[in-house]
Amino acid sequence: MTHEEILKGLYDETLIGNAPEVKDLVNKGLAEGLGCEAMLYDALIPSLEEVGARFERGDYFVPEMLIAARAMQGALDILRPLLAETGAKPIGTYVMGTVKGDVHDIGKNLVNIMLEGAGFTVYDLGVNVAPEVFVQKIQEHNPDVVGFSAFLTTTMPMFKANINALQKAGIRDDVIVMVGGAPVTQEYADAVGADAYAPDASTAVRIAKDLIAKRRAAVPA
Ligand code: B1M
């Protein structure tokens, strides 16, 4: 199979949620020297975008979204160790979770994989994470950064609720607050008082590294 055929196959089979075929194609791609990033950004993610578009048009319903997501997750299981394997030196600690009321996790997991690959120690709190759990885990792990992911316009207000909870616990200024997820914008991040927003996984890593470096430079040793 050519690289193009593998990418097309990954797109088509993710779209119909054919998890075994997606796994086979990822393995074929790796055997044929196709890069992990190409499979992710040129096939798997665009396919999920099309799933979302079909859902919006009423051509797909929740079960179709779910099986497409499972197919994507099977691919990520194979790609995760390869994407995270860079031998980067430890550079910081990150607590990450999808906010309360929201169960989307593929995007969050992808950000985690990239953070780990860049040398972050990541504590993933999973999905549907309540503000008090974020507070408790920040107190436990004392991270450089906490990341809130939200994928629904109805759950984005949890950013503010989380930041209020950090303020109430007296730990808001101890940690850099980053937000992200498909519907989130820089304007929204600014409005809720987050320290940073990133539209995608690689920007999230770059911004986290920059902010940590700035914060460390500002604190006398
Ligand atoms: Co849902 N869903 N879903 N869904 N789903 C969306 C998000 C939607 C946009 C589809 C659509 O209508 N086009 C829409 C939201 C509309 C809105 O509010 N604006 C939607 C809806 C409506 C819903 C339900 C309400 C449907 C229903 O029940 N009627 C329901 C809600 C459930 C809930 O959470 N309470 C629901 C359910 C589901 C499934 C469970 C079936 C499944 C999720 C499975 C899973 O995640 N384990 C699902 C899926 C698969 C999707 C789509 C199709 C794909 C999401 C995805 O994984 N994208 C999605 C459509 C779409 O996104 N186009 C959709 C790929 C992923 C790599 O991208 O998530 O954007 P993304 O992550 C990016 C960036 O956002 C960023 O980096 C990531 C990688 O580059 N990023 C960060 C993420 N977190 C970050 C954090 C950062 C920085 C960057 O710093 C901390």
mmCIF file of C-alpha atoms and ligand atoms in Angstrom:
data_model
loop_
_atom_site.group_PDB
_atom_site.id
_atom_site.type_symbol
_atom_site.label_atom_id
_atom_site.label_comp_id
_atom_site.label_asym_id
_atom_site.label_seq_id
_atom_site.Cartn_x
_atom_site.Cartn_y
_atom_site.Cartn_z
ATOM 1 C CA MET A 1 0.000 0.000 0.000
ATOM 2 C CA THR A 2 1.237 3.523 -0.711
ATOM 3 C CA HIS A 3 1.363 6.142 2.051
ATOM 4 C CA GLU A 4 -1.545 7.897 0.388
ATOM 5 C CA GLU A 5 -3.660 4.734 0.394
ATOM 6 C CA ILE A 6 -2.897 4.156 4.073
ATOM 7 C CA LEU A 7 -3.867 7.749 4.969
ATOM 8 C CA LYS A 8 -7.070 7.508 2.940
ATOM 9 C CA GLY A 9 -7.855 4.166 4.584
ATOM 10 C CA LEU A 10 -7.290 5.639 8.055
ATOM 11 C CA TYR A 11 -9.608 8.556 7.265
ATOM 12 C CA ASP A 12 -12.366 6.350 5.804
ATOM 13 C CA GLU A 13 -12.210 3.586 8.407
ATOM 14 C CA THR A 14 -12.182 6.055 11.346
ATOM 15 C CA LEU A 15 -15.202 7.743 9.820
ATOM 16 C CA ILE A 16 -17.156 4.484 9.988
ATOM 17 C CA GLY A 17 -15.632 3.446 13.315
ATOM 18 C CA ASN A 18 -13.903 0.314 12.060
ATOM 19 C CA ALA A 19 -11.464 -0.011 14.984
ATOM 20 C CA PRO A 20 -9.716 -3.281 13.958
ATOM 21 C CA GLU A 21 -9.030 -1.956 10.440
ATOM 22 C CA VAL A 22 -7.761 1.379 11.842
ATOM 23 C CA LYS A 23 -5.312 -0.499 14.100
ATOM 24 C CA ASP A 24 -4.128 -2.609 11.160
ATOM 25 C CA LEU A 25 -3.622 0.465 9.019
ATOM 26 C CA VAL A 26 -1.653 2.274 11.751
ATOM 27 C CA ASN A 27 0.624 -0.753 12.072
ATOM 28 C CA LYS A 28 0.962 -0.945 8.286
ATOM 29 C CA GLY A 29 1.780 2.776 8.194
ATOM 30 C CA LEU A 30 4.503 2.344 10.798
ATOM 31 C CA ALA A 31 5.935 -0.653 8.944
ATOM 32 C CA GLU A 32 5.961 1.393 5.721
ATOM 33 C CA GLY A 33 7.780 4.305 7.392
ATOM 34 C CA LEU A 34 4.773 6.645 7.549
ATOM 35 C CA GLY A 35 5.231 9.247 10.349
ATOM 36 C CA CYS A 36 2.977 9.276 13.426
ATOM 37 C CA GLU A 37 2.245 12.996 12.899
ATOM 38 C CA ALA A 38 1.137 12.394 9.313
ATOM 39 C CA MET A 39 -1.294 9.690 10.442
ATOM 40 C CA LEU A 40 -2.648 11.948 13.190
ATOM 41 C CA TYR A 41 -2.876 15.301 11.457
ATOM 42 C CA ASP A 42 -3.510 14.192 7.853
ATOM 43 C CA ALA A 43 -5.991 11.387 8.506
ATOM 44 C CA LEU A 44 -7.241 10.652 12.034
ATOM 45 C CA ILE A 45 -8.017 14.195 13.273
ATOM 46 C CA PRO A 46 -9.567 15.356 9.940
ATOM 47 C CA SER A 47 -11.734 12.241 10.039
ATOM 48 C CA LEU A 48 -13.049 13.125 13.512
ATOM 49 C CA GLU A 49 -13.709 16.662 12.249
ATOM 50 C CA GLU A 50 -15.857 15.176 9.495
ATOM 51 C CA VAL A 51 -17.620 13.025 12.118
ATOM 52 C CA GLY A 52 -18.446 16.271 13.979
ATOM 53 C CA ALA A 53 -19.672 17.927 10.776
ATOM 54 C CA ARG A 54 -21.934 14.949 10.016
ATOM 55 C CA PHE A 55 -23.275 15.064 13.582
ATOM 56 C CA GLU A 56 -24.080 18.767 13.154
ATOM 57 C CA ARG A 57 -25.883 18.060 9.874
ATOM 58 C CA GLY A 58 -27.901 15.278 11.519
ATOM 59 C CA ASP A 59 -26.309 12.572 9.344
ATOM 60 C CA TYR A 60 -24.562 11.017 12.368
ATOM 61 C CA PHE A 61 -25.830 10.474 15.911
ATOM 62 C CA VAL A 62 -24.060 9.838 19.235
ATOM 63 C CA PRO A 63 -23.412 6.096 18.580
ATOM 64 C CA GLU A 64 -21.577 6.906 15.324
ATOM 65 C CA MET A 65 -19.495 9.559 17.130
ATOM 66 C CA LEU A 66 -18.723 7.037 19.846
ATOM 67 C CA ILE A 67 -17.495 4.252 17.567
ATOM 68 C CA ALA A 68 -15.403 6.712 15.542
ATOM 69 C CA ALA A 69 -13.859 7.913 18.837
ATOM 70 C CA ARG A 70 -13.105 4.300 19.831
ATOM 71 C CA ALA A 71 -11.363 3.703 16.521
ATOM 72 C CA MET A 72 -9.278 6.854 17.098
ATOM 73 C CA GLN A 73 -8.440 5.745 20.629
ATOM 74 C CA GLY A 74 -7.183 2.383 19.321
ATOM 75 C CA ALA A 75 -4.873 4.275 16.971
ATOM 76 C CA LEU A 76 -3.666 6.523 19.803
ATOM 77 C CA ASP A 77 -2.873 3.472 21.958
ATOM 78 C CA ILE A 78 -0.398 2.376 19.292
ATOM 79 C CA LEU A 79 0.977 5.867 18.579
ATOM 80 C CA ARG A 80 1.233 7.062 22.217
ATOM 81 C CA PRO A 81 4.607 5.473 23.097
ATOM 82 C CA LEU A 82 6.098 6.604 19.797
ATOM 83 C CA LEU A 83 4.881 10.198 20.140
ATOM 84 C CA ALA A 84 5.996 10.439 23.769
ATOM 85 C CA GLU A 85 9.386 8.807 23.169
ATOM 86 C CA THR A 86 11.820 11.708 22.712
ATOM 87 C CA GLY A 87 14.223 11.262 25.599
ATOM 88 C CA ALA A 88 13.526 14.879 26.616
ATOM 89 C CA LYS A 89 14.799 15.967 30.057
ATOM 90 C CA PRO A 90 12.161 16.518 32.805
ATOM 91 C CA ILE A 91 11.054 20.141 32.565
ATOM 92 C CA GLY A 92 7.965 20.536 34.710
ATOM 93 C CA THR A 93 4.826 19.083 36.226
ATOM 94 C CA TYR A 94 1.345 19.353 34.729
ATOM 95 C CA VAL A 95 -2.040 18.469 36.207
ATOM 96 C CA MET A 96 -4.626 18.019 33.452
ATOM 97 C CA GLY A 97 -8.321 17.197 33.291
ATOM 98 C CA THR A 98 -11.512 17.628 31.297
ATOM 99 C CA VAL A 99 -13.903 19.857 33.237
ATOM 100 C CA LYS A 100 -17.030 18.770 35.106
ATOM 101 C CA GLY A 101 -19.954 17.811 32.864
ATOM 102 C CA ASP A 102 -17.725 16.964 29.898
ATOM 103 C CA VAL A 103 -16.612 13.463 28.877
ATOM 104 C CA HIS A 104 -14.565 14.247 25.741
ATOM 105 C CA ASP A 105 -11.001 13.110 26.231
ATOM 106 C CA ILE A 106 -9.261 12.426 22.910
ATOM 107 C CA GLY A 107 -7.974 15.999 22.558
ATOM 108 C CA LYS A 108 -6.882 16.124 26.205
ATOM 109 C CA ASN A 109 -5.086 12.790 25.835
ATOM 110 C CA LEU A 110 -3.272 14.059 22.780
ATOM 111 C CA VAL A 111 -2.091 17.146 24.670
ATOM 112 C CA ASN A 112 -0.892 14.852 27.484
ATOM 113 C CA ILE A 113 1.052 12.677 25.052
ATOM 114 C CA MET A 114 2.803 15.729 23.576
ATOM 115 C CA LEU A 115 3.541 17.125 27.056
ATOM 116 C CA GLU A 116 5.047 13.804 28.133
ATOM 117 C CA GLY A 117 7.094 13.720 24.937
ATOM 118 C CA ALA A 118 8.450 17.182 25.764
ATOM 119 C CA GLY A 119 9.551 16.061 29.252
ATOM 120 C CA PHE A 120 6.583 16.985 31.451
ATOM 121 C CA THR A 121 5.382 14.746 34.269
ATOM 122 C CA VAL A 122 1.632 14.677 33.648
ATOM 123 C CA TYR A 123 -1.026 13.825 36.228
ATOM 124 C CA ASP A 124 -4.146 13.119 34.175
ATOM 125 C CA LEU A 125 -7.298 13.450 36.280
ATOM 126 C CA GLY A 126 -9.495 12.091 33.483
ATOM 127 C CA VAL A 127 -12.876 13.499 32.468
ATOM 128 C CA ASN A 128 -15.775 15.150 34.305
ATOM 129 C CA VAL A 129 -13.397 16.540 36.930
ATOM 130 C CA ALA A 130 -15.017 18.654 39.660
ATOM 131 C CA PRO A 131 -13.380 21.916 40.828
ATOM 132 C CA GLU A 132 -12.666 20.475 44.284
ATOM 133 C CA VAL A 133 -10.766 17.558 42.709
ATOM 134 C CA PHE A 134 -8.565 19.980 40.749
ATOM 135 C CA VAL A 135 -7.875 21.845 44.016
ATOM 136 C CA GLN A 136 -7.059 18.638 45.878
ATOM 137 C CA LYS A 137 -4.715 17.331 43.148
ATOM 138 C CA ILE A 138 -2.912 20.676 42.820
ATOM 139 C CA GLN A 139 -2.331 20.661 46.581
ATOM 140 C CA GLU A 140 -1.083 17.053 46.324
ATOM 141 C CA HIS A 141 1.259 17.404 43.304
ATOM 142 C CA ASN A 142 2.211 21.095 43.457
ATOM 143 C CA PRO A 143 2.397 21.330 39.610
ATOM 144 C CA ASP A 144 3.863 24.158 37.533
ATOM 145 C CA VAL A 145 0.744 24.166 35.346
ATOM 146 C CA VAL A 146 -2.886 23.068 35.608
ATOM 147 C CA GLY A 147 -4.743 22.485 32.340
ATOM 148 C CA PHE A 148 -8.503 22.563 31.935
ATOM 149 C CA SER A 149 -9.999 21.072 28.756
ATOM 150 C CA ALA A 150 -13.594 21.765 27.688
ATOM 151 C CA PHE A 151 -15.187 20.632 24.429
ATOM 152 C CA LEU A 152 -18.733 21.894 24.809
ATOM 153 C CA THR A 153 -19.948 25.483 24.920
ATOM 154 C CA THR A 154 -22.056 24.401 27.909
ATOM 155 C CA THR A 155 -19.019 23.222 29.937
ATOM 156 C CA MET A 156 -16.641 26.120 29.151
ATOM 157 C CA PRO A 157 -18.039 28.124 32.125
ATOM 158 C CA MET A 158 -16.416 25.494 34.369
ATOM 159 C CA PHE A 159 -13.085 27.246 33.689
ATOM 160 C CA LYS A 160 -14.296 30.185 35.745
ATOM 161 C CA ALA A 161 -15.720 27.870 38.422
ATOM 162 C CA ASN A 162 -12.355 26.082 38.634
ATOM 163 C CA ILE A 163 -10.407 29.336 38.876
ATOM 164 C CA ASN A 164 -12.794 30.554 41.600
ATOM 165 C CA ALA A 165 -12.194 27.296 43.498
ATOM 166 C CA LEU A 166 -8.409 27.795 43.249
ATOM 167 C CA GLN A 167 -8.818 31.351 44.505
ATOM 168 C CA LYS A 168 -10.977 30.215 47.425
ATOM 169 C CA ALA A 169 -8.355 27.612 48.360
ATOM 170 C CA GLY A 170 -5.637 30.320 48.248
ATOM 171 C CA ILE A 171 -3.618 28.551 45.510
ATOM 172 C CA ARG A 172 -4.511 30.552 42.383
ATOM 173 C CA ASP A 173 -1.143 32.303 42.194
ATOM 174 C CA ASP A 174 0.866 29.133 42.870
ATOM 175 C CA VAL A 175 0.042 27.580 39.502
ATOM 176 C CA ILE A 176 -0.140 28.594 35.839
ATOM 177 C CA VAL A 177 -3.694 28.055 34.525
ATOM 178 C CA MET A 178 -4.013 26.918 30.901
ATOM 179 C CA VAL A 179 -7.264 26.270 29.047
ATOM 180 C CA GLY A 180 -8.147 24.660 25.730
ATOM 181 C CA GLY A 181 -10.570 22.537 23.745
ATOM 182 C CA ALA A 182 -12.377 22.857 20.417
ATOM 183 C CA PRO A 183 -14.829 25.718 21.211
ATOM 184 C CA VAL A 184 -12.407 27.740 23.384
ATOM 185 C CA THR A 185 -10.881 31.008 22.145
ATOM 186 C CA GLN A 186 -8.174 33.369 23.377
ATOM 187 C CA GLU A 187 -10.891 35.948 24.152
ATOM 188 C CA TYR A 188 -12.769 33.449 26.308
ATOM 189 C CA ALA A 189 -9.575 32.436 28.119
ATOM 190 C CA ASP A 190 -8.823 36.109 28.855
ATOM 191 C CA ALA A 191 -12.383 36.741 30.035
ATOM 192 C CA VAL A 192 -12.263 33.957 32.636
ATOM 193 C CA GLY A 193 -8.809 34.957 33.888
ATOM 194 C CA ALA A 194 -6.737 32.022 32.589
ATOM 195 C CA ASP A 195 -3.004 32.600 32.144
ATOM 196 C CA ALA A 196 -2.907 30.965 28.719
ATOM 197 C CA TYR A 197 -4.862 29.367 25.906
ATOM 198 C CA ALA A 198 -3.650 27.010 23.191
ATOM 199 C CA PRO A 199 -5.598 25.877 20.123
ATOM 200 C CA ASP A 200 -3.754 22.560 19.715
ATOM 201 C CA ALA A 201 -1.425 20.098 21.405
ATOM 202 C CA SER A 202 1.906 21.329 20.077
ATOM 203 C CA THR A 203 1.097 24.987 20.849
ATOM 204 C CA ALA A 204 0.020 23.885 24.345
ATOM 205 C CA VAL A 205 3.474 22.381 24.915
ATOM 206 C CA ARG A 206 5.331 25.430 23.580
ATOM 207 C CA ILE A 207 3.285 27.868 25.683
ATOM 208 C CA ALA A 208 3.627 25.767 28.851
ATOM 209 C CA LYS A 209 7.417 25.664 28.408
ATOM 210 C CA ASP A 210 7.604 29.437 27.783
ATOM 211 C CA LEU A 211 5.455 30.311 30.801
ATOM 212 C CA ILE A 212 7.417 28.036 33.128
ATOM 213 C CA ALA A 213 10.709 29.520 31.923
ATOM 214 C CA LYS A 214 9.354 33.063 32.495
ATOM 215 C CA ARG A 215 8.035 32.214 35.935
ATOM 216 C CA ARG A 216 11.317 30.584 36.998
ATOM 217 C CA ALA A 217 13.312 33.537 35.688
ATOM 218 C CA ALA A 218 11.122 35.915 37.720
ATOM 219 C CA VAL A 219 11.656 34.044 41.009
ATOM 220 C CA PRO A 220 15.120 34.675 42.520
ATOM 221 C CA ALA A 221 16.954 31.365 43.209
HETATM 222 CO CO1 B1M B 1 -19.085 15.210 21.117
HETATM 223 N N1 B1M B 1 -19.353 17.050 20.542
HETATM 224 N N2 B1M B 1 -20.720 15.305 22.204
HETATM 225 N N3 B1M B 1 -18.749 13.358 21.484
HETATM 226 N N4 B1M B 1 -17.771 15.263 19.767
HETATM 227 C C1 B1M B 1 -18.298 17.650 19.727
HETATM 228 C C2 B1M B 1 -17.241 18.323 20.628
HETATM 229 C C3 B1M B 1 -19.121 18.681 18.818
HETATM 230 C C4 B1M B 1 -18.258 19.887 18.358
HETATM 231 C C5 B1M B 1 -19.742 17.934 17.601
HETATM 232 C C6 B1M B 1 -20.487 18.881 16.689
HETATM 233 O O1 B1M B 1 -21.607 19.208 16.967
HETATM 234 N N5 B1M B 1 -19.821 19.339 15.632
HETATM 235 C C7 B1M B 1 -20.288 19.053 19.769
HETATM 236 C C8 B1M B 1 -20.048 20.256 20.684
HETATM 237 C C9 B1M B 1 -20.782 21.489 20.224
HETATM 238 C C10 B1M B 1 -20.473 22.624 21.136
HETATM 239 O O2 B1M B 1 -20.785 22.619 22.280
HETATM 240 N N6 B1M B 1 -19.856 23.648 20.575
HETATM 241 C C11 B1M B 1 -20.464 17.767 20.567
HETATM 242 C C12 B1M B 1 -21.650 17.407 21.265
HETATM 243 C C13 B1M B 1 -22.825 18.323 21.072
HETATM 244 C C14 B1M B 1 -21.728 16.266 22.100
HETATM 245 C C15 B1M B 1 -22.922 15.783 22.948
HETATM 246 C C16 B1M B 1 -23.651 16.912 23.708
HETATM 247 C C17 B1M B 1 -23.870 15.006 22.001
HETATM 248 C C18 B1M B 1 -25.146 14.536 22.647
HETATM 249 O O3 B1M B 1 -25.148 13.774 23.596
HETATM 250 N N7 B1M B 1 -26.242 15.048 22.114
HETATM 251 C C19 B1M B 1 -22.249 14.776 23.917
HETATM 252 C C20 B1M B 1 -21.752 15.446 25.213
HETATM 253 C C21 B1M B 1 -21.218 14.449 26.225
HETATM 254 C C22 B1M B 1 -20.568 15.154 27.395
HETATM 255 O O4 B1M B 1 -19.390 15.451 27.342
HETATM 256 N N8 B1M B 1 -21.324 15.462 28.445
HETATM 257 C C23 B1M B 1 -21.077 14.330 23.087
HETATM 258 C C24 B1M B 1 -20.496 13.073 23.187
HETATM 259 C C25 B1M B 1 -19.441 12.616 22.417
HETATM 260 C C26 B1M B 1 -18.929 11.176 22.433
HETATM 261 C C27 B1M B 1 -18.896 10.581 23.854
HETATM 262 C C28 B1M B 1 -19.814 10.339 21.558
HETATM 263 C C29 B1M B 1 -17.522 11.329 21.737
HETATM 264 C C30 B1M B 1 -16.358 11.594 22.726
HETATM 265 C C31 B1M B 1 -15.540 10.360 22.997
HETATM 266 C C32 B1M B 1 -14.261 10.702 23.723
HETATM 267 O O5 B1M B 1 -13.727 11.807 23.694
HETATM 268 N N9 B1M B 1 -13.763 9.707 24.415
HETATM 269 C C33 B1M B 1 -17.717 12.625 20.953
HETATM 270 C C34 B1M B 1 -16.873 13.021 19.864
HETATM 271 C C35 B1M B 1 -15.919 11.967 19.338
HETATM 272 C C36 B1M B 1 -16.930 14.312 19.300
HETATM 273 C C37 B1M B 1 -16.153 14.866 18.064
HETATM 274 C C38 B1M B 1 -16.770 14.244 16.820
HETATM 275 C C39 B1M B 1 -14.652 14.648 18.052
HETATM 276 C C40 B1M B 1 -13.908 15.199 19.273
HETATM 277 C C41 B1M B 1 -12.442 14.885 19.130
HETATM 278 O O6 B1M B 1 -11.951 13.949 19.725
HETATM 279 N N10 B1M B 1 -11.733 15.654 18.260
HETATM 280 C C42 B1M B 1 -16.452 16.422 18.203
HETATM 281 C C43 B1M B 1 -16.455 17.130 16.853
HETATM 282 C C44 B1M B 1 -15.184 17.914 16.615
HETATM 283 O O7 B1M B 1 -14.365 18.130 17.473
HETATM 284 N N11 B1M B 1 -15.055 18.426 15.435
HETATM 285 C C45 B1M B 1 -17.597 16.473 19.140
HETATM 286 C C46 B1M B 1 -10.311 15.406 17.914
HETATM 287 C C47 B1M B 1 -9.385 16.053 18.957
HETATM 288 C C48 B1M B 1 -7.938 15.685 18.625
HETATM 289 O O8 B1M B 1 -9.546 17.455 18.822
HETATM 290 O O9 B1M B 1 -10.886 17.599 20.941
HETATM 291 O O10 B1M B 1 -10.452 19.682 19.569
HETATM 292 P P1 B1M B 1 -9.983 18.373 20.060
HETATM 293 O O11 B1M B 1 -8.588 18.614 20.843
HETATM 294 C C49 B1M B 1 -7.535 19.448 20.336
HETATM 295 C C50 B1M B 1 -7.663 20.926 20.761
HETATM 296 O O12 B1M B 1 -8.954 21.290 21.152
HETATM 297 C C51 B1M B 1 -6.603 21.106 21.801
HETATM 298 O O13 B1M B 1 -5.616 20.145 21.481
HETATM 299 C C52 B1M B 1 -6.248 18.971 20.975
HETATM 300 C C53 B1M B 1 -5.294 18.270 20.044
HETATM 301 O O14 B1M B 1 -4.791 19.137 19.059
HETATM 302 N N12 B1M B 1 -6.891 20.963 23.213
HETATM 303 C C54 B1M B 1 -6.223 21.695 24.157
HETATM 304 C C55 B1M B 1 -7.699 20.101 23.854
HETATM 305 N N13 B1M B 1 -7.590 20.264 25.192
HETATM 306 C C56 B1M B 1 -6.685 21.236 25.392
HETATM 307 C C57 B1M B 1 -6.187 21.781 26.588
HETATM 308 C C58 B1M B 1 -5.229 22.790 26.503
HETATM 309 C C59 B1M B 1 -4.804 23.246 25.263
HETATM 310 C C60 B1M B 1 -5.270 22.703 24.071
HETATM 311 O O15 B1M B 1 -4.694 23.383 27.585
HETATM 312 C C61 B1M B 1 -5.074 22.940 28.870
#
